[in-house]
XYZ file of C-alpha atoms in Angstrom:
225
model
C 31.282 -8.688 45.498
C 31.317 -6.025 48.190
C 32.301 -6.696 51.889
C 28.924 -6.326 54.076
C 29.800 -3.149 55.663
C 30.587 -1.410 52.266
C 26.873 -2.011 50.688
C 24.691 0.884 50.100
C 20.911 0.660 50.303
C 20.898 1.874 46.628
C 22.671 -1.568 46.184
C 20.242 -3.478 47.852
C 17.177 -1.333 46.019
C 18.959 -2.107 42.811
C 19.304 -5.616 43.452
C 15.945 -6.242 44.642
C 14.641 -4.300 41.275
C 16.793 -6.589 39.244
C 15.483 -9.624 40.601
C 11.553 -8.210 40.057
C 12.461 -7.149 36.436
C 13.686 -10.916 35.914
C 10.550 -12.775 36.879
C 11.125 -12.730 40.687
C 7.098 -12.612 42.065
C 6.339 -9.941 44.647
C 6.464 -12.246 47.671
C 9.587 -13.752 46.849
C 11.378 -10.052 46.619
C 9.385 -9.654 50.329
C 11.576 -12.969 51.563
C 14.667 -11.302 50.177
C 14.025 -7.827 51.435
C 13.431 -9.318 54.987
C 16.215 -11.568 55.149
C 18.620 -8.489 54.245
C 16.898 -6.397 56.970
C 17.591 -9.058 59.231
C 21.046 -9.727 58.558
C 21.816 -5.927 58.422
C 20.141 -5.228 61.632
C 20.487 -8.221 63.712
C 23.914 -9.341 62.472
C 25.929 -5.841 61.450
C 23.627 -3.522 63.819
C 23.438 -1.229 60.770
C 19.708 0.579 60.057
C 18.539 -0.549 56.688
C 15.672 1.326 55.041
C 14.428 0.579 51.730
C 11.331 2.351 50.887
C 10.009 -0.089 48.244
C 6.824 -2.251 49.190
C 6.610 -5.735 46.949
C 3.576 -7.064 46.811
C 1.505 -9.797 44.882
C 0.409 -9.150 41.151
C -2.615 -6.332 41.495
C -5.953 -7.654 40.965
C -6.513 -5.013 38.552
C -4.031 -4.575 36.160
C -4.565 -1.673 33.420
C -5.245 -2.645 30.134
C -2.686 -2.495 27.128
C -2.108 -2.612 23.553
C 0.444 -5.281 22.453
C 3.363 -3.648 20.017
C 1.328 -5.296 17.182
C -1.782 -4.156 18.286
C -0.437 -0.384 18.258
C 0.978 -0.505 15.317
C -2.701 -1.795 13.529
C -4.242 0.805 15.480
C -1.794 3.682 14.215
C -2.381 2.628 10.330
C -6.095 3.241 11.021
C -5.752 7.087 12.019
C -5.701 8.554 8.504
C -5.939 12.383 9.140
C -2.340 13.741 9.519
C -3.098 16.073 12.256
C -4.684 13.031 14.366
C -2.097 10.630 13.588
C 0.464 12.991 14.872
C -1.283 13.595 18.021
C -2.205 10.159 19.074
C 1.819 9.108 18.160
C 3.359 11.432 20.013
C 0.964 10.839 22.959
C 1.786 7.303 22.731
C 5.806 7.461 21.706
C 6.075 10.273 24.643
C 3.985 8.700 27.520
C 2.027 11.921 27.814
C -1.027 12.229 30.070
C -3.868 13.591 27.322
C -3.989 16.899 29.662
C -0.326 17.139 28.921
C -0.247 16.585 24.997
C -3.143 19.421 24.904
C -1.170 21.820 26.843
C 1.895 21.498 24.978
C 2.932 24.829 23.363
C 5.891 25.136 20.782
C 8.255 26.819 23.114
C 7.970 23.736 25.157
C 9.729 21.341 22.218
C 13.623 21.429 21.899
C 13.489 19.383 18.340
C 16.957 19.769 17.875
C 17.681 17.812 20.464
C 14.847 15.490 20.608
C 13.193 16.436 23.845
C 10.415 18.509 25.232
C 9.263 19.602 28.605
C 5.925 18.936 30.720
C 5.117 22.406 32.231
C 3.327 22.003 35.509
C 2.379 18.795 34.992
C 0.436 16.166 37.661
C 1.778 17.551 41.182
C 2.449 21.136 39.580
C 5.992 19.323 38.368
C 7.883 20.230 35.345
C 9.607 16.993 33.723
C 11.377 16.128 30.481
C 9.822 13.899 27.769
C 12.207 12.214 24.863
C 10.743 12.665 21.467
C 11.485 10.078 18.562
C 13.663 11.198 15.813
C 10.982 10.533 13.309
C 8.132 12.162 15.052
C 10.671 15.165 15.267
C 10.770 15.702 11.748
C 6.870 15.374 11.521
C 6.876 18.015 14.176
C 8.978 20.170 12.448
C 6.726 20.302 9.307
C 3.628 20.526 11.292
C 4.885 23.803 13.020
C 6.254 25.066 9.881
C 3.235 24.221 7.831
C 0.695 25.760 10.289
C 3.174 28.985 10.823
C 2.940 28.092 14.551
C 4.417 30.698 17.037
C 6.206 29.887 20.365
C 3.232 30.553 22.256
C 0.629 28.591 20.038
C -0.741 25.192 21.633
C 0.710 22.401 18.911
C -2.528 20.782 18.522
C -5.807 23.288 18.890
C -8.873 24.123 17.032
C -8.522 27.620 15.522
C -6.127 28.496 18.206
C -8.143 27.218 20.836
C -7.197 24.480 23.186
C -8.765 21.203 22.115
C -10.656 18.995 24.467
C -9.753 15.816 25.794
C -12.901 13.904 24.443
C -11.733 14.723 20.865
C -8.644 12.795 21.420
C -10.726 9.760 22.817
C -12.711 10.072 19.554
C -10.066 9.984 17.580
C -8.774 6.853 19.674
C -12.358 4.893 19.726
C -13.053 5.269 15.572
C -9.388 4.078 15.429
C -9.606 1.089 17.707
C -13.035 0.088 16.058
C -11.579 0.219 12.396
C -8.402 -2.000 13.824
C -10.878 -4.503 15.362
C -9.249 -4.510 18.507
C -11.757 -5.630 21.006
C -10.348 -3.725 23.969
C -11.512 -0.855 26.023
C -8.929 1.629 24.863
C -8.666 5.065 26.077
C -5.834 7.862 25.824
C -4.327 6.514 29.367
C -4.018 3.049 27.540
C -1.354 4.480 25.529
C 0.332 5.833 28.580
C 0.444 2.391 30.190
C 1.452 0.552 26.926
C 4.277 2.960 26.039
C 5.820 1.832 29.654
C 5.166 -1.894 29.266
C 6.745 -1.740 25.658
C 9.678 -0.145 27.074
C 10.109 -2.753 29.539
C 9.651 -5.441 27.215
C 12.648 -3.691 24.930
C 14.927 -3.763 27.659
C 14.766 -0.516 29.651
C 14.897 -0.529 33.535
C 11.988 0.434 35.863
C 14.446 3.311 37.186
C 15.057 4.434 33.705
C 11.009 4.374 33.015
C 9.992 6.170 36.195
C 11.038 9.950 35.538
C 9.911 9.834 31.726
C 6.386 8.911 33.216
C 6.640 11.404 36.123
C 6.067 9.072 39.075
C 7.028 10.590 42.188
C 6.946 6.768 43.863
C 8.717 3.892 42.074
C 5.963 1.559 43.184
C 3.716 3.394 40.724
C 5.877 2.161 38.010
C 6.390 -1.245 39.401
C 2.946 -2.144 38.200
C 4.269 -2.410 34.520
C 6.603 -5.478 35.215
C 3.615 -7.686 36.023
C 2.200 -6.286 32.433
C 5.460 -6.690 30.355
C 5.589 -10.547 31.826
């Protein structure tokens, strides 16, 4: 409901993302984009630069767990420390390296968020911590008398290996009788897909995952559908 000259590139980008999230395939989105580009450039003589490439469904989509499978999977992790680690990994969308590098001083538990410092691409970003996990983290830090510079999860003060996390996940997946190849990054893929299924938009999810390009986040729309 705007005059053509009042429409911004951001309006068009949000429109295209809205169409995509509501089930329009990549080819259809390209038709919309090309039609809009033609109208703006040939009729209105305005330059239109929308830096999103829409494509067909990727041939190799990452494997994810359904929300029910996640519930079954978590129920099979009995060790308190392991359960907290894997629940935090899933519910924040952290990479396994980011989880293992996490220190007490990087958590703002009173405000339900934390910081990834020098993540992929040497970037800092915020992640959200669920209220239920906040209480568990507070208790974990208190019981283990962890100091600000301590890793939240460690082996006798030393940083844990990613192989340990993979082993925890592998054992729980077998116990839950889930016939999928699940590794730490599967939980990150599942986190993003479940947020989309629960009504969040690609634009809201992109910063939580630390993606520099929105095309990387758009793959989860195919998984959510």
